[in-house]
Coordinates of C-alpha atoms and ligand atoms in Angstrom, one line a residue:
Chain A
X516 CA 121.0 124.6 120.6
X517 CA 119.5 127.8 122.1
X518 CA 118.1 127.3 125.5
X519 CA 114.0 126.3 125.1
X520 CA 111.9 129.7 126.5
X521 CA 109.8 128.5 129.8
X522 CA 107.0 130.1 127.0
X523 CA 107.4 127.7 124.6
X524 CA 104.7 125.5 123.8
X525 CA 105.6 121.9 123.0
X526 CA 103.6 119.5 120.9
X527 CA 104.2 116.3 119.0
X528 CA 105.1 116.3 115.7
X529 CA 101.7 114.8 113.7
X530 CA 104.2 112.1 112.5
X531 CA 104.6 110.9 116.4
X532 CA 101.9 108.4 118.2
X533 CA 102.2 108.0 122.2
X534 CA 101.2 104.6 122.4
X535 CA 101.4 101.8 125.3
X536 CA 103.7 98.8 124.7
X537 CA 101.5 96.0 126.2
X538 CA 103.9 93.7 125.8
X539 CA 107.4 95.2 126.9
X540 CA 105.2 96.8 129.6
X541 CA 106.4 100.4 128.7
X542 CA 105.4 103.3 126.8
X543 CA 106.7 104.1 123.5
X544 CA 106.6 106.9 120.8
X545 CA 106.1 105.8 117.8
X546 CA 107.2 107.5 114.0
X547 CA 107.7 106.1 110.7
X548 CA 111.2 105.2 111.1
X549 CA 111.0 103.6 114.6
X550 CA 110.7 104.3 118.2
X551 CA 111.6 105.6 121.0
X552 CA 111.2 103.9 124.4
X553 CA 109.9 106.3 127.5
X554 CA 110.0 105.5 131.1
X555 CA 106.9 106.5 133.2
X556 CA 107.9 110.4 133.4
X557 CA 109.0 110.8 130.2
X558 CA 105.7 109.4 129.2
X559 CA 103.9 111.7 131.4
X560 CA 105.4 114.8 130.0
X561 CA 104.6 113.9 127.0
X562 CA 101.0 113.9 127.5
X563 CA 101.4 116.9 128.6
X564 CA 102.5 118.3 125.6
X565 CA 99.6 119.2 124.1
X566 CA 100.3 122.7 121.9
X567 CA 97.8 124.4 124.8
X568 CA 100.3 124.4 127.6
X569 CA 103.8 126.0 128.0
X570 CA 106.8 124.4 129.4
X571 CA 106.2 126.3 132.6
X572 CA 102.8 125.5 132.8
X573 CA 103.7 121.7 132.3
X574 CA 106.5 121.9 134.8
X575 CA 103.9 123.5 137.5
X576 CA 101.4 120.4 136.3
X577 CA 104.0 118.3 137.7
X578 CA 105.2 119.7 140.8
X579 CA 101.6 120.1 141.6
X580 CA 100.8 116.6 141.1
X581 CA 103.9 115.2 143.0
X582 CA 104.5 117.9 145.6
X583 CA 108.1 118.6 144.2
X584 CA 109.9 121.6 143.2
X585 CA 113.0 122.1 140.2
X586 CA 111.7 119.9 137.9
X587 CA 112.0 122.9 135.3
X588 CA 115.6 121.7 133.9
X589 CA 114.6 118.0 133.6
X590 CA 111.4 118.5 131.8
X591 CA 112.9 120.9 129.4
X592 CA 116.1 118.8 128.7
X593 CA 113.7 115.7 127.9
X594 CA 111.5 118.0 125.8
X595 CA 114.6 119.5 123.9
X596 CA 115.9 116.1 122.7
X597 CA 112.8 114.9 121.5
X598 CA 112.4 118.3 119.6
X599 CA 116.3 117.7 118.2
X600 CA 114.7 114.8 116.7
X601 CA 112.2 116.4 115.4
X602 CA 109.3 114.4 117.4
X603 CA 108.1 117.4 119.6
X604 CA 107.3 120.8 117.8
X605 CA 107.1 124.1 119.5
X606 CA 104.0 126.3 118.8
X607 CA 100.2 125.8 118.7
Chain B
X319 CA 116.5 83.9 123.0
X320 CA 114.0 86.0 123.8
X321 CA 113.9 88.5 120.7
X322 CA 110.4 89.9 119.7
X323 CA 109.5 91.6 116.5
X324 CA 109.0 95.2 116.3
X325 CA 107.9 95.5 112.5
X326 CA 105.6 93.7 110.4
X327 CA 105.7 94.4 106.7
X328 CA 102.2 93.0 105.2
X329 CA 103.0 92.7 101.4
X330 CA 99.0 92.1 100.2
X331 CA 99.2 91.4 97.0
X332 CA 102.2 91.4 94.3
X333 CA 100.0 92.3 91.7
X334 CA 101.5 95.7 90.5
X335 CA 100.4 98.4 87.3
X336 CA 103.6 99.5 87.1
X337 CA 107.1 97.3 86.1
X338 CA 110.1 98.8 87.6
X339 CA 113.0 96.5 86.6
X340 CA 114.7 97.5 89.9
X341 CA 111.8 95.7 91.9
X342 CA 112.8 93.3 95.0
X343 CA 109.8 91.2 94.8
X344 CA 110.4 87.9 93.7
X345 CA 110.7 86.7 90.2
X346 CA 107.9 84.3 90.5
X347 CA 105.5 86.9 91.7
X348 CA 103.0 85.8 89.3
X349 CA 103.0 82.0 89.9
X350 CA 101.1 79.1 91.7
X351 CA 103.1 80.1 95.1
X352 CA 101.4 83.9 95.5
X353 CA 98.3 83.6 94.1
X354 CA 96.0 82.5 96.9
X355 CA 96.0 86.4 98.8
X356 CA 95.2 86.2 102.7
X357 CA 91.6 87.4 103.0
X358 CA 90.8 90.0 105.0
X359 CA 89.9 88.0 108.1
X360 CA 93.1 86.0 107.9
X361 CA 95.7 89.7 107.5
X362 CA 93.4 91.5 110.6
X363 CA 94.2 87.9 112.8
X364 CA 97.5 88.4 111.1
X365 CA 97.8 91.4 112.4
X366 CA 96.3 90.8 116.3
X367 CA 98.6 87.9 116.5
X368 CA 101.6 90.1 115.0
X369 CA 100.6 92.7 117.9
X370 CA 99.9 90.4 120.6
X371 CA 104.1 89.2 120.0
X372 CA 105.2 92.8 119.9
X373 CA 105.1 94.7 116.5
X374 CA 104.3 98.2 116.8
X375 CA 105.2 98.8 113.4
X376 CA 103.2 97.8 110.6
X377 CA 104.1 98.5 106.6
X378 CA 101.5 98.0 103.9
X379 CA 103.0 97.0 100.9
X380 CA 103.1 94.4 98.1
X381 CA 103.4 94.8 95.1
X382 CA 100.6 97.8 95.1
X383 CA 98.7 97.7 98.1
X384 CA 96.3 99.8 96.9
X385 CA 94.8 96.7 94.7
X386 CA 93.5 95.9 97.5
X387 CA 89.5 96.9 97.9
X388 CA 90.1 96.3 101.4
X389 CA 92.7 98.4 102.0
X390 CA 90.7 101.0 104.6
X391 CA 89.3 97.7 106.8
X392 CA 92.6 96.6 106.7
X393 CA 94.2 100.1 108.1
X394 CA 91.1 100.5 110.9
X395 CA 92.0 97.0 112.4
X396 CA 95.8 97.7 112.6
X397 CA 94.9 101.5 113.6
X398 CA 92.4 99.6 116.4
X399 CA 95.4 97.5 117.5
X400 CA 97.5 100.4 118.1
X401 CA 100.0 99.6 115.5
X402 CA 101.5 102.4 113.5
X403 CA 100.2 102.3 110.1
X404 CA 102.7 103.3 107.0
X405 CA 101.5 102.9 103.5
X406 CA 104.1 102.0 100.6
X407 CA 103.1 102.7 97.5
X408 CA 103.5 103.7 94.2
X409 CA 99.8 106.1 93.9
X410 CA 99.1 104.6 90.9
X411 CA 95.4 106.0 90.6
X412 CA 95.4 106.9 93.6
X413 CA 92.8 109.8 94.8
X414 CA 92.2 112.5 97.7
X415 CA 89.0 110.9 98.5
X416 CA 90.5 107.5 99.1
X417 CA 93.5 108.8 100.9
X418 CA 91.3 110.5 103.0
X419 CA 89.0 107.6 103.6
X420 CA 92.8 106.0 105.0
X421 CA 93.4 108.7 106.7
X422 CA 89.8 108.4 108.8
X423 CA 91.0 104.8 109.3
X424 CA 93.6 105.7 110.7
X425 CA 96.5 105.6 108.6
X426 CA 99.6 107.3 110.2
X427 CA 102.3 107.9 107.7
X428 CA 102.4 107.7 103.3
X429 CA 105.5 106.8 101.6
X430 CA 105.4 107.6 98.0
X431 CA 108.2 106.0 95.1
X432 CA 109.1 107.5 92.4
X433 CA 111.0 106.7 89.5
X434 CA 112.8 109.4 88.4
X435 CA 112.8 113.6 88.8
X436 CA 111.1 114.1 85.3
X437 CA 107.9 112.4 83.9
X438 CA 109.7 111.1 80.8
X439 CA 112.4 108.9 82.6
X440 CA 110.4 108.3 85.5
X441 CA 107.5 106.7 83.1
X442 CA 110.4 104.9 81.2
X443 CA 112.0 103.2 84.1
X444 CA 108.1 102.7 85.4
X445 CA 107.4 100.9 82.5
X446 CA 103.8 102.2 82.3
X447 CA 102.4 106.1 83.0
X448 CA 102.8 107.1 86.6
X449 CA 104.5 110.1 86.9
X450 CA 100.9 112.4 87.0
X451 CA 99.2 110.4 89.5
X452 CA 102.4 110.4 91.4
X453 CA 102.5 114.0 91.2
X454 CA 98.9 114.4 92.1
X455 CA 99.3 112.0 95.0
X456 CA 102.2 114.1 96.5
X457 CA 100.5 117.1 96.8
X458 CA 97.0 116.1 98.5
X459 CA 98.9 113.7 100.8
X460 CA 100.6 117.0 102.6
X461 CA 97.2 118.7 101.9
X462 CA 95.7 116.0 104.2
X463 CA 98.1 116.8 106.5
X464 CA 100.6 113.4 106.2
X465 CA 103.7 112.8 107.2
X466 CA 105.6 112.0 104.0
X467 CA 108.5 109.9 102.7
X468 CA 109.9 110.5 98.9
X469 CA 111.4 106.9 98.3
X470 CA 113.3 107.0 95.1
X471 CA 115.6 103.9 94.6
X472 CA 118.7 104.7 92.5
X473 CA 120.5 103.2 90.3
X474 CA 122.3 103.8 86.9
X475 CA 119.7 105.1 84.7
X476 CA 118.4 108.1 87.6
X477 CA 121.5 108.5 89.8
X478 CA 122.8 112.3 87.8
X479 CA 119.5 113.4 89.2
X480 CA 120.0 113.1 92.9
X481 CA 120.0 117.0 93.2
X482 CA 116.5 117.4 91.6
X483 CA 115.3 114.9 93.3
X484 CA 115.8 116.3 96.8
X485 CA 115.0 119.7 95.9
X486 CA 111.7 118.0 94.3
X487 CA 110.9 116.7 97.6
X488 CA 111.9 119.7 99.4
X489 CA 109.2 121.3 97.2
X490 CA 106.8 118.9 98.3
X491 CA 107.0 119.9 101.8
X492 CA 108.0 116.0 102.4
X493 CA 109.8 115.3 105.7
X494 CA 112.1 112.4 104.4
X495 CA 113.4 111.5 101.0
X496 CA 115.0 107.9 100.9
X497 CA 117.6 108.1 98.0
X498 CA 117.7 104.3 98.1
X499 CA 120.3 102.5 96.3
X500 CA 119.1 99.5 94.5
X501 CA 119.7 96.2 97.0
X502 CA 120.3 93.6 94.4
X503 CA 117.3 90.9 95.0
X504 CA 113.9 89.7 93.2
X505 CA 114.2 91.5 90.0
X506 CA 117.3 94.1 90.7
X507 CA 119.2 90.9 90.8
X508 CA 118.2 89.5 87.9
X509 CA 119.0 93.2 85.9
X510 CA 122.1 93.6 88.0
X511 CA 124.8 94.7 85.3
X512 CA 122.1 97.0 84.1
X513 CA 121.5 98.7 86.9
X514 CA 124.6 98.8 88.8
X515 CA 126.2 101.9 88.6
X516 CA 129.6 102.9 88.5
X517 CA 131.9 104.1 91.2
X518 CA 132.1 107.9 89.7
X519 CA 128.7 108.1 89.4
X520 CA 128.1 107.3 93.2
X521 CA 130.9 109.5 94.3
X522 CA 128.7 112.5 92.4
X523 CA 125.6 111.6 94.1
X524 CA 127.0 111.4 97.5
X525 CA 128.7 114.5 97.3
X526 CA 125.1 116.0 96.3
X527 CA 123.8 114.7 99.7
X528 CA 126.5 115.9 101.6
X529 CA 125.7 119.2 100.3
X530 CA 122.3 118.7 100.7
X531 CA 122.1 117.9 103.9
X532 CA 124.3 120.8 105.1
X533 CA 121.7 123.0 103.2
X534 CA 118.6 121.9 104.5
X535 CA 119.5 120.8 108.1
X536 CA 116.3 119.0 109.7
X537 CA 113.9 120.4 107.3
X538 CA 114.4 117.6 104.9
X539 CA 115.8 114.5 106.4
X540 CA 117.8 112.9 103.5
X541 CA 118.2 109.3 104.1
X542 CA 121.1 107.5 101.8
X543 CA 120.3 103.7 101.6
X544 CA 124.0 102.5 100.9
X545 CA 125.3 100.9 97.9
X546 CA 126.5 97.9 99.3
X547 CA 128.6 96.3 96.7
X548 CA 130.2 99.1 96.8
X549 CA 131.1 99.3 100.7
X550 CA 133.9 97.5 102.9
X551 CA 131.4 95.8 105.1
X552 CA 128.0 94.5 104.6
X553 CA 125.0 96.0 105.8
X554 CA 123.2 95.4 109.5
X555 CA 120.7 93.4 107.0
X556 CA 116.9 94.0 109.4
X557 CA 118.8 94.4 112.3
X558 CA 120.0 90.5 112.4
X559 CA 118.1 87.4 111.3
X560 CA 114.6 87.1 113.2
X561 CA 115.6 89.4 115.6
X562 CA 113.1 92.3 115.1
X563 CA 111.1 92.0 111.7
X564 CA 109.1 89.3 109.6
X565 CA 107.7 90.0 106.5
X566 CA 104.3 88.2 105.8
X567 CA 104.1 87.7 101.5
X568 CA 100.9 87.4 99.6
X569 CA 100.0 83.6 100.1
X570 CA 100.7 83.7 103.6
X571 CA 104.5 82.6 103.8
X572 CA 106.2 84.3 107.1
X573 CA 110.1 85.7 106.4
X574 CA 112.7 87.0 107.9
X575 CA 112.7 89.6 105.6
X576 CA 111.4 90.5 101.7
X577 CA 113.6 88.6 100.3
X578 CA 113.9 85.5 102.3
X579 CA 111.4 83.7 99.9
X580 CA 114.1 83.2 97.1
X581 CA 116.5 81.1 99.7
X582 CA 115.8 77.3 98.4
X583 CA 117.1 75.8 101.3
X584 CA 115.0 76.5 104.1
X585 CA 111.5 76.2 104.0
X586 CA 109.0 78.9 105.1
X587 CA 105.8 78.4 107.7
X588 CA 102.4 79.9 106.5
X589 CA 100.0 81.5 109.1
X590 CA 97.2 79.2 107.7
X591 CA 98.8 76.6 109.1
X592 CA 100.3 78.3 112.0
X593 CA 100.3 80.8 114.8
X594 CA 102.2 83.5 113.9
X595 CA 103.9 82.9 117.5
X596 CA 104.9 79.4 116.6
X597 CA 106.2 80.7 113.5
X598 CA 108.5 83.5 115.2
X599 CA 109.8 81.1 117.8
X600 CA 109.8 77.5 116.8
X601 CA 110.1 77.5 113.0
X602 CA 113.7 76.3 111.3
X603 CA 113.7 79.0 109.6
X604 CA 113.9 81.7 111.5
X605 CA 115.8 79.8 113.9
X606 CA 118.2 78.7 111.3
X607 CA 120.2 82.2 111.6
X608 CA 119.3 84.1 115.0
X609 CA 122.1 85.0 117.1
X610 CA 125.6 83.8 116.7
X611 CA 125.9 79.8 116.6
X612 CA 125.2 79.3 112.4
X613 CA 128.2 81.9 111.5
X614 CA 131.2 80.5 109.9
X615 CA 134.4 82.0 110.2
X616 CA 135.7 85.3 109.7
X617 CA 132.4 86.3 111.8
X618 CA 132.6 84.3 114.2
X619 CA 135.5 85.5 115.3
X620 CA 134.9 89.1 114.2
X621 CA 133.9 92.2 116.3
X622 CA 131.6 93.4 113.6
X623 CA 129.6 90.0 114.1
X624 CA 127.7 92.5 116.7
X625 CA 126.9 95.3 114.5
X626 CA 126.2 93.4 111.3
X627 CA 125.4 89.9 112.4
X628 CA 127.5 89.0 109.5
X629 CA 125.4 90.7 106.6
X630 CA 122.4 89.5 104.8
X631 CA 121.8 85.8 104.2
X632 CA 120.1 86.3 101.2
X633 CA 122.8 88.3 99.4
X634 CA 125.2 85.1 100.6
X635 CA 122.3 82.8 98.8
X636 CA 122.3 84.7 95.8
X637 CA 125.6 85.6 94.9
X638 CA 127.7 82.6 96.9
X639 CA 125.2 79.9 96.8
X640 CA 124.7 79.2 100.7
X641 CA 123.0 81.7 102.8
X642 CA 125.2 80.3 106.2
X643 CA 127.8 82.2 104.4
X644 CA 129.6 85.4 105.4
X645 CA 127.8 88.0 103.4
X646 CA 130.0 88.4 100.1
X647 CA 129.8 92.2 99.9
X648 CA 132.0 91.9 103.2
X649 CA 136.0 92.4 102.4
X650 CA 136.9 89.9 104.7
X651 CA 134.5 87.0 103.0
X652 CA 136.2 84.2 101.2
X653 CA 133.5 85.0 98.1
X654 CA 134.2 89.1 98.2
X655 CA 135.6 88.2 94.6
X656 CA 132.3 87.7 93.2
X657 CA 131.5 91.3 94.1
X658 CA 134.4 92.8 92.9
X659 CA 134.1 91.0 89.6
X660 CA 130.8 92.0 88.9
X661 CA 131.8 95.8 90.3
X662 CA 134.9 95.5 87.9
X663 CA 132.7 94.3 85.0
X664 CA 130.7 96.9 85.1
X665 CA 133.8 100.0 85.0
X666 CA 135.5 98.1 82.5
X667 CA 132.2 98.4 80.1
X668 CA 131.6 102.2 80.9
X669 CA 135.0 102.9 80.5
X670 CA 135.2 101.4 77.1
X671 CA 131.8 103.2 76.3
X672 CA 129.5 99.6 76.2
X673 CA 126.1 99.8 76.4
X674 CA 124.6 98.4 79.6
X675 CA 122.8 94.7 78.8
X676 CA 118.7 95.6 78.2
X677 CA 116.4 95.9 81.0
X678 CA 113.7 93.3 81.8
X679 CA 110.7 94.6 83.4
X680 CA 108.6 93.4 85.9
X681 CA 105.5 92.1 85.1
X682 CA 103.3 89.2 85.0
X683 CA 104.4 87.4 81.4
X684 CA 107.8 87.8 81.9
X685 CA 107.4 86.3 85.6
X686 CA 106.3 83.3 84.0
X687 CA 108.7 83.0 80.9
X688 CA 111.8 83.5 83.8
X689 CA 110.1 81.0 86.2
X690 CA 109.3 78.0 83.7
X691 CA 113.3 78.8 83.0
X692 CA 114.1 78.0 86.2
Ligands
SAM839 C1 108.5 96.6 96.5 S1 107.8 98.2 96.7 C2 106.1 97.9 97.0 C3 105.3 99.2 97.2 C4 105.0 100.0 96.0 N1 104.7 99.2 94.8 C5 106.1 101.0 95.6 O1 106.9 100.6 94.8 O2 106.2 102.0 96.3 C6 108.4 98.6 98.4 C7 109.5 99.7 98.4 O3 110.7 99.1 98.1 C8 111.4 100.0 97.1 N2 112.2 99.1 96.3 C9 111.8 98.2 95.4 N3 112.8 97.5 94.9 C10 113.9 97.9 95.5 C11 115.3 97.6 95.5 N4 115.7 96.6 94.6 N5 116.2 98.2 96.3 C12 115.7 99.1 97.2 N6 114.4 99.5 97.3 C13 113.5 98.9 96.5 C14 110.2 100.7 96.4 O4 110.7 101.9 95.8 C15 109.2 100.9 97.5 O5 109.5 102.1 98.3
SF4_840 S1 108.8 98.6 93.0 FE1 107.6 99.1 91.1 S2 107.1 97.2 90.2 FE2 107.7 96.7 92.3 S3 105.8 96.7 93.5 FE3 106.6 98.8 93.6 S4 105.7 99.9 91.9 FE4 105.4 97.8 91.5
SF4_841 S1 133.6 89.1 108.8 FE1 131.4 88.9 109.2 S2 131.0 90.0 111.2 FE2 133.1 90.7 110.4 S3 132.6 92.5 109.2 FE3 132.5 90.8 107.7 S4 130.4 90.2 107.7 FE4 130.7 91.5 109.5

């Protein structure tokens, strides 16, 4: 797959639903086939993804918030596999 | 064993306008032990109690859902739990306002059947007018804005049209087509030499898909529901007995899955009487089968007995007479010979040009007549 532009602007597909898994105690995106099971970051990116901001702007979000740098190439590898399954779209 | 369900499929009523022979519902649909529907109060504590253990996945079925007036309440409840909300039905007069009404409710997702790539067939194998509506329904449901599944299920009467029905749905703008090979339960079982198809014709369709899918990438995800009488090893039949799905039926019965009712031997809890909890961990029957202990030999000694938990219990029910059987469609069962006679039957009468026996459609009278039977 061509390597994601820091320009792109990631949203979720209308078919996907962020929603909390009381019960497993996790977050989970939901689509009409199934699921797929976040961890706390992944979950966080993803509410980031709003079709407003770019990757770079959502990998500055972060860094901001936890005082970290080179988050760029985990952020866009998490954001590219969701968009190879077709979960994430790119454009607003 | 600590297994807790992802999916709920609410079937709320089996009353159906159309009469597809190839329909998995029970035979009895139309008797004494369906007839009392949930209300609404008893699907939404259905439904909180079906959360509460762990489903995030909620299909609204039946028979035709949309029969039911209540159908929007129903959807804002599960939409309030935070369950993802998929309607399966046929559109049978359905209409934008209504689907919109669903959609303020909350509805997430709208899988639409059809019969057939043409109006004339797919009305035939309906067994009632349903193509326009169908048609209609299609069209505003991406208008809306819906993520769509084409389900067509397939047998011998519609399988030469596999090509025009994915470029149908790729016309459609649908994200999924599910070419779904008849499972042989409910009423497919009962038309089984009819419908079965024969080995050439499934090598043609497949082929289509293949091509298909190489054509249209992830634009169109095509799903192929396999033939399973037809494969070496039996399907992963809902992902192993009571370990992630139930299916709650009209009256209030809990199964493992849609076809579970038709398995005589075990008897089957209803949430009027019980907590859905109670059901999903205590009952018989869905203890009967979880995990490993019930299978017989060749699973239990069997790699596979991880990937397909030894196949589907109903199919073992149906076509070998115990459902703690090794799945029959698997090569290595002692009752594979079943299979492969009916298979066999069924080349040896298109080979020698034989009409396939008459369909019997699914609907209310004939429920009755087949059920008084016995
Ligand atoms: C029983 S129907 C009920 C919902 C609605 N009446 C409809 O047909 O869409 C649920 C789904 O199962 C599919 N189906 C019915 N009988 C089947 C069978 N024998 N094998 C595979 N799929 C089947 C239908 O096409 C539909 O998508
Ligand atoms: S499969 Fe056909 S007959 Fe069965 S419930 Fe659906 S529309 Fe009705
Ligand atoms: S023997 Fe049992 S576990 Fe092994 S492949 Fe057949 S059905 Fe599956």
């Amino acid at each position: 797959m061509n390597p994601t532009s820091a320009a792109a602007v990631p949203r979720l597909h209308p078919k996907a639903r962020l929603q909390r898994d009381d019960v497993r105690g996790r977050d989970v995106l939901l689509y009409p086939e199934g699921l797929v099971t976040l961890n706390p970051t992944g979950a966080e990116i993803l509410g980031l993804c709003d079709g407003v901001r770019s990757l770079a702007d959502i990998v500055t979000t972060l860094e901001q918030r936890y005082g970290a740098s080179g988050l760029e190439r985990d952020v866009t590898s998490f954001v590219e596999a969701l968009a190879a399954k077709g979960l994430v779209v790119y454009g607003r | 064993m600590d297994a807790k369900p992802l999916w709920l499929l609410a079937e709320l009523t089996y009353k159906c306008p159309l009469q597809c022979p190839y329909c998995s519902n029970p035979l009895d649909f139309a008797g004494p032990r369906f007839k009392q529907e949930l209300t609404t109060e008893e699907w939404s504590r259905v439904f909180r109690e079906a959360k509460a253990l762990g489903v995030l996945q909620l299909g609204l079925s039946g028979g035709e859902p949309l029969l039911r007036t209540d159908l929007e309440g129903l959807v804002a409840t599960a939409h309030q739990l935070g369950l993802y909300t998929s309607l399966i039905t046929s559109a049978h007069r359905l209409r934008k306002d209504r689907l919109a009404a669903l959609q303020r409710a909350g509805l997430d997702h709208v899988q639409i059947s059809v019969q057939a790539a043409d109006a004339d067939l797919s009305d035939r194998i309906a067994g009632t007018q349903a193509f326009g509506d169908k048609l209609a329904a299609y069209h505003f449901t991406k208008e809306l804005g819906f993520p769509l599944t084409v389900n067509v299920v397939l047998h011998r009467e519609n399988l030469h049209q596999v090509e025009a029905l994915i470029r149908f749905a790729e016309s459609l703008g649908a994200e999924r087509i599910e070419l779904a090979n008849t499972q042989f339960y409910g009423w497919a079982f009962h038309n089984r030499d009819a419908l079965m198809p024969t080995k050439a014709q499934l090598n043609a369709a497949w082929q289509v898909v293949l091509r298909e899918r190489a054509r249209l990438g992830p634009r169109l995800e095509i799903v192929w529901v396999l033939p399973d009488y037809h494969e070496q090893f039996p399907k992963p039949c809902m992902g192993g007995w009571a370990r992630a799905y139930m299916t709650v039926a009209p009256g209030g019965e809990v199964w493992p899955c849609h076809a579970a009712g038709r398995i005589t031997t075990l008897t089957f809890e209803n949430v009027r009487d019980r907590s859905l909890e109670w059901i999903w961990r205590e009952s018989d029957a869905f203890n009967r089968f979880r995990g490993e202990a019930w299978m017989p030999e060749p699973c239990r000694s069997c790699a596979r007995r991880t990937v397909d938990f030894g196949g589907c219990r109903c199919q073992a029910f149906l076509v070998a007479g115990d459902a703690g059987l090794t799945d029959p469609v698997c090569s290595l069962a002692p009752h594979r010979h079943l299979i492969d006679a009916a298979v066999a039957q069924i080349e040896r009468a298109a080979a020698a040009g034989v009409e396939p026996p008459s369909l019997t459609y699914r609907a209310a009278p004939a429920s009755r007549a087949l059920t008084a039977k016995g």
